[in-house]
Amino acid sequence: MRLRIDLGYDGTAFHGWAAQPGLRTVQALLEDALRVALRASASPQTTVAGRTDAGVHARGQVVHVDVETVDEATLGRLPRALNGLLPDDVRIRQVAPAPVGFDARFSALARRYSYRLVDGDSLDPLERHTVVLHQRGLDVDTMNIASRSLLGLNDFSAFCKRTDRGTSIRVLQEFAWHRDEYGVIVARVKADAFCHSMVRSLVGALVIVGDGRQGTEWPARLLAAGDRSSPVAPARGLVLEEVYYPPDAELLVRQDATRQSRDAAELSVPAGEWVEPTTGNG
C-alpha cells in the first residue's frame, strides 16, 4: 500500500532532508516515527518530492512511502500518531492512500519555493530563522527585470552545484519579486525541477543586481556562459511552498516523461516556445 504524506518543517535544526549517519534529518525522524506508529519491524523508506538542504524549510513537502496494508481506522489516526511521535519542528498535515501511479518525486509537474529577505539595518528577531538580512538597499523593480531574462528552458549549470549525476537543464516557470506589507522582500520561484542549490544561487545573483553591484543583464550573461561566480544565498530564507501534480489519470505518463534524460538538444527550442504544464491537484 502506497501512502502520500504532506508535511512541513522548520529546517533550522536539521542537516537537511536526507538521512545521514549521526545527523538530525527530517527523513530519519519521519521514517522512525512511521516504524513506531505502524508497529513495523523496520523503518519504511520514504521518497520525497524535493530534497532540501541543511537549514531550508518546507511548508508543502510531499512524500510517498510503501507499507503493509493498513485499515481505514488506523489510517485515520496516523497523522495524529505521527505528530505525537515527531518533534515540534516537523508537522504532518495529511496522510492518504496514494492514487495508482503516484510517485512523490517523478510524478511532480513543478515545485514552488519562496525566499524572504529584508534590506536595511535590522531584522525582526522573531523572524531570524526564516528571513535573511541584507544591509544594502534593494530595488525590487530592477530585480524583476533581471529575473525575467532567466525564464524558460535553459541549462542552469551556472546556478547549480556541480555533480556527476543528472542534468542541469530545467524549465524556470516563474521568478518574481515583491515587497510585502511589512517590508519583507519575497521571491516566488517555480520550476519543473531544481538542481542542487539552484534557488539559492539564483537569489544570490539577483540580490547583487538589486543592490546595484551588477546590471540587469548580468544574470543572463552568467546563464549563457555557465559561469558560477554568483554567491549562494543563506539557507534560512528558503521555503519549499508547494509541489504540483497532474490529475490522477496522468500520473504514470508524467513519471515516464520525468524519468527520461534531458540533453542539450532540447535547448534548440526557441525562447518563449516552452509551455508551462497544467497544474492539477497540488
Coordinates of C-alpha atoms in Angstrom, one line a residue:
M1 CA 0.0 0.0 0.0
R2 CA 1.4 3.4 -1.0
L3 CA 0.7 6.4 1.2
R4 CA 1.0 10.1 0.3
I5 CA 2.2 12.2 3.2
D6 CA 2.0 16.0 3.2
L7 CA 4.2 17.7 5.8
G8 CA 6.0 20.9 6.8
Y9 CA 9.1 21.5 8.9
D10 CA 11.3 24.2 10.3
G11 CA 14.7 23.3 8.8
T12 CA 16.8 25.4 11.3
A13 CA 18.0 22.5 13.4
F14 CA 18.1 19.9 10.7
H15 CA 21.0 18.8 8.5
G16 CA 18.6 18.7 5.5
W17 CA 16.0 16.2 4.4
A18 CA 18.2 13.2 3.6
A19 CA 19.1 10.7 6.2
Q20 CA 22.8 10.8 7.2
P21 CA 24.5 8.7 9.9
G22 CA 24.8 10.6 13.2
L23 CA 23.0 13.7 12.0
R24 CA 19.5 15.0 12.7
T25 CA 17.5 14.9 9.5
V26 CA 13.8 15.1 8.6
Q27 CA 13.8 11.8 6.7
A28 CA 15.4 9.8 9.6
L29 CA 12.9 11.2 12.1
L30 CA 9.9 10.6 9.9
E31 CA 10.9 7.1 9.0
D32 CA 11.4 6.2 12.6
A33 CA 8.0 7.7 13.6
L34 CA 6.4 5.6 10.8
R35 CA 8.0 2.5 12.1
V36 CA 6.6 3.1 15.6
A37 CA 3.2 4.2 14.5
L38 CA 2.7 1.3 12.2
R39 CA 4.4 -1.2 14.5
A40 CA 6.7 -2.3 11.7
S41 CA 9.8 -4.4 12.2
A42 CA 11.9 -1.9 10.3
S43 CA 11.6 1.8 9.3
P44 CA 9.9 2.1 5.9
Q45 CA 11.8 4.0 3.2
T46 CA 10.3 7.3 2.1
T47 CA 10.6 9.1 -1.3
V48 CA 10.4 12.9 -1.2
A49 CA 9.3 15.4 -3.8
G50 CA 12.3 17.7 -3.2
R51 CA 15.4 17.1 -1.0
T52 CA 16.0 20.2 1.0
D53 CA 19.5 21.2 2.3
A54 CA 20.5 22.0 5.8
G55 CA 18.6 25.0 7.2
V56 CA 16.0 25.0 4.4
H57 CA 12.3 24.9 5.5
A58 CA 9.2 23.4 3.9
R59 CA 5.6 24.2 4.1
G60 CA 4.3 22.0 1.3
Q61 CA 6.7 19.0 1.2
V62 CA 5.3 15.7 -0.2
V63 CA 6.5 12.2 0.5
H64 CA 5.4 8.7 -0.5
V65 CA 6.0 5.5 1.4
D66 CA 5.1 1.9 0.7
V67 CA 3.8 0.0 3.8
E68 CA 1.8 -3.1 4.7
T69 CA -1.9 -2.6 4.1
V70 CA -3.5 -0.6 6.9
D71 CA -7.2 -0.4 7.7
E72 CA -9.2 2.8 7.5
A73 CA -9.3 3.4 11.2
T74 CA -5.5 3.1 11.5
L75 CA -5.1 5.4 8.6
G76 CA -7.4 8.0 10.1
R77 CA -5.3 8.0 13.3
L78 CA -2.0 8.1 11.6
P79 CA -1.5 11.9 11.2
R80 CA -2.1 12.4 14.9
A81 CA 0.0 9.5 15.9
L82 CA 2.9 10.7 13.8
N83 CA 2.7 14.2 15.2
G84 CA 2.7 12.8 18.7
L85 CA 6.0 11.0 17.9
L86 CA 7.7 13.8 15.9
P87 CA 9.3 16.9 17.4
D88 CA 7.5 20.2 17.2
D89 CA 9.6 21.4 14.2
V90 CA 8.0 18.7 11.9
R91 CA 4.3 18.6 11.4
I92 CA 2.2 16.1 9.4
R93 CA -0.6 17.8 7.5
Q94 CA -2.2 14.8 5.8
V95 CA -1.8 11.1 5.2
A96 CA -3.8 9.4 2.5
P97 CA -3.7 6.4 0.2
A98 CA -1.8 7.4 -3.0
P99 CA -3.5 7.0 -6.3
V100 CA -2.2 4.5 -8.8
G101 CA 0.9 5.7 -10.5
F102 CA 1.7 8.3 -7.8
D103 CA 5.4 9.0 -7.1
A104 CA 6.2 12.0 -4.9
R105 CA 9.3 12.8 -6.9
F106 CA 8.8 11.6 -10.5
S107 CA 5.1 12.4 -10.8
A108 CA 5.5 16.1 -9.9
L109 CA 4.9 18.7 -12.5
A110 CA 6.6 21.5 -10.7
R111 CA 7.9 22.8 -7.3
R112 CA 7.5 26.3 -5.9
Y113 CA 9.8 27.9 -3.4
S114 CA 9.8 31.3 -1.7
Y115 CA 12.8 33.2 -0.5
R116 CA 12.4 36.1 2.1
L117 CA 14.8 38.9 3.0
V118 CA 14.8 42.4 4.3
D119 CA 17.1 45.3 3.3
G120 CA 18.2 47.8 5.9
D121 CA 19.9 47.7 9.3
S122 CA 17.7 45.5 11.4
L123 CA 15.7 42.2 11.3
D124 CA 12.8 41.2 13.4
P125 CA 14.3 38.8 16.0
L126 CA 11.2 36.6 15.7
E127 CA 12.0 36.0 12.0
R128 CA 15.7 35.4 12.3
H129 CA 15.4 31.8 11.3
T130 CA 13.3 32.4 8.2
V131 CA 14.3 35.8 6.8
V132 CA 17.8 37.0 5.7
L133 CA 19.1 40.5 6.4
H134 CA 20.7 42.3 3.5
Q135 CA 22.2 45.6 4.7
R136 CA 22.2 47.3 1.3
G137 CA 19.0 48.7 -0.2
L138 CA 17.4 46.5 -2.9
D139 CA 15.5 47.7 -5.9
V140 CA 12.7 45.2 -6.5
D141 CA 11.7 46.5 -9.9
T142 CA 15.3 46.1 -11.2
M143 CA 15.4 42.5 -9.7
N144 CA 12.2 41.7 -11.6
I145 CA 13.7 42.9 -14.9
A146 CA 16.7 40.7 -14.4
S147 CA 14.7 37.7 -13.3
R148 CA 12.5 37.7 -16.4
S149 CA 15.6 37.1 -18.6
L150 CA 16.2 33.7 -16.9
L151 CA 12.7 32.3 -17.5
G152 CA 12.1 29.3 -19.8
L153 CA 14.0 26.2 -20.8
N154 CA 17.8 26.6 -20.1
D155 CA 20.9 24.9 -18.9
F156 CA 21.2 26.3 -15.4
S157 CA 24.7 24.9 -14.7
A158 CA 25.7 28.5 -13.7
F159 CA 23.3 28.3 -10.8
C160 CA 23.7 24.6 -9.7
K161 CA 26.2 22.9 -7.5
R162 CA 28.2 20.7 -9.8
T163 CA 27.5 17.0 -9.7
D164 CA 28.3 13.9 -11.7
R165 CA 24.6 12.9 -11.7
G166 CA 21.6 14.2 -13.5
T167 CA 21.2 17.3 -15.7
S168 CA 21.0 21.0 -15.1
I169 CA 18.5 21.6 -17.9
R170 CA 15.4 22.9 -16.3
V171 CA 12.3 25.0 -17.1
L172 CA 12.1 28.0 -14.9
Q173 CA 8.4 28.9 -15.0
E174 CA 8.2 31.8 -12.6
F175 CA 10.8 34.0 -10.9
A176 CA 9.3 37.2 -9.5
W177 CA 9.8 39.6 -6.5
H178 CA 7.6 41.8 -4.4
R179 CA 7.8 43.7 -1.2
D180 CA 5.1 42.7 1.3
E181 CA 3.1 45.0 3.6
Y182 CA 5.8 44.5 6.3
G183 CA 8.7 45.5 4.1
V184 CA 9.9 41.9 3.6
I185 CA 11.1 41.2 0.0
V186 CA 9.8 37.9 -1.2
A187 CA 10.9 35.9 -4.2
R188 CA 8.5 33.4 -5.8
V189 CA 10.4 30.8 -7.8
K190 CA 8.8 27.9 -9.7
A191 CA 10.3 25.3 -12.0
D192 CA 9.6 21.8 -13.2
A193 CA 12.5 20.7 -11.0
F194 CA 15.5 22.3 -9.4
C195 CA 19.1 21.1 -9.2
H196 CA 21.3 21.4 -6.1
S197 CA 21.4 24.9 -4.7
M198 CA 19.7 26.3 -7.7
V199 CA 17.2 28.6 -6.0
R200 CA 19.7 30.0 -3.5
S201 CA 22.2 30.7 -6.4
L202 CA 19.5 32.5 -8.4
V203 CA 18.6 34.6 -5.4
G204 CA 22.3 35.3 -4.7
A205 CA 22.7 36.7 -8.3
L206 CA 19.6 38.8 -8.2
V207 CA 20.5 40.4 -4.8
I208 CA 23.7 41.6 -6.4
V209 CA 21.6 43.2 -9.2
G210 CA 19.1 44.6 -6.7
D211 CA 21.7 46.4 -4.7
G212 CA 23.4 47.9 -7.8
R213 CA 26.6 46.0 -7.8
Q214 CA 25.7 44.5 -11.2
G215 CA 23.4 45.4 -14.1
T216 CA 20.2 43.7 -15.1
E217 CA 21.9 41.8 -17.9
W218 CA 24.4 40.1 -15.6
P219 CA 22.4 37.0 -14.5
A220 CA 21.6 36.2 -18.2
R221 CA 25.3 36.5 -19.0
L222 CA 26.2 34.1 -16.3
L223 CA 23.5 31.7 -17.5
A224 CA 24.8 31.8 -21.1
A225 CA 28.4 31.3 -20.1
G226 CA 27.7 28.6 -17.4
D227 CA 29.7 30.9 -15.1
R228 CA 29.2 30.0 -11.4
S229 CA 30.5 33.3 -10.0
S230 CA 27.4 34.4 -8.1
P231 CA 27.1 33.8 -4.4
V232 CA 24.8 31.3 -2.9
A233 CA 22.2 32.9 -0.6
P234 CA 21.8 31.7 3.0
A235 CA 19.6 28.6 3.5
R236 CA 17.3 30.1 6.2
G237 CA 15.4 32.3 3.8
L238 CA 14.3 29.4 1.6
V239 CA 11.0 27.6 1.9
L240 CA 9.5 24.8 -0.2
E241 CA 6.0 26.1 -0.5
E242 CA 4.2 23.7 -2.9
V243 CA 4.5 20.7 -5.1
Y244 CA 2.2 20.4 -8.1
Y245 CA 0.9 17.1 -9.6
P246 CA -1.3 16.3 -12.6
P247 CA -4.7 14.7 -12.4
D248 CA -4.6 11.1 -11.2
A249 CA -5.1 9.6 -14.7
E250 CA -1.9 11.3 -15.9
L251 CA 0.4 10.3 -13.1
L252 CA 2.1 7.4 -14.9
V253 CA 2.6 9.4 -18.1
R254 CA 4.2 12.2 -16.1
Q255 CA 6.5 9.6 -14.4
D256 CA 7.7 8.3 -17.7
A257 CA 8.4 11.8 -19.0
T258 CA 10.3 12.9 -15.9
R259 CA 12.5 9.8 -15.9
Q260 CA 13.7 10.4 -19.5
S261 CA 17.1 12.0 -19.5
R262 CA 17.4 15.6 -20.8
D263 CA 20.2 16.7 -23.1
A264 CA 21.4 19.8 -24.8
A265 CA 19.3 19.1 -27.9
E266 CA 16.2 20.4 -26.0
L267 CA 17.9 23.8 -25.8
S268 CA 17.3 24.3 -29.6
V269 CA 13.7 25.1 -28.8
P270 CA 13.3 28.9 -29.5
A271 CA 13.0 31.0 -26.4
G272 CA 9.4 31.6 -25.4
E273 CA 8.0 28.4 -27.1
W274 CA 8.1 26.2 -23.9
V275 CA 4.6 25.6 -22.4
E276 CA 4.0 25.6 -18.7
P277 CA 2.2 22.4 -17.8
T278 CA -1.3 22.4 -16.3
T279 CA -1.0 22.1 -12.6
G280 CA -3.6 19.8 -11.0
N281 CA -4.2 18.5 -7.5
G282 CA -1.2 20.1 -5.9

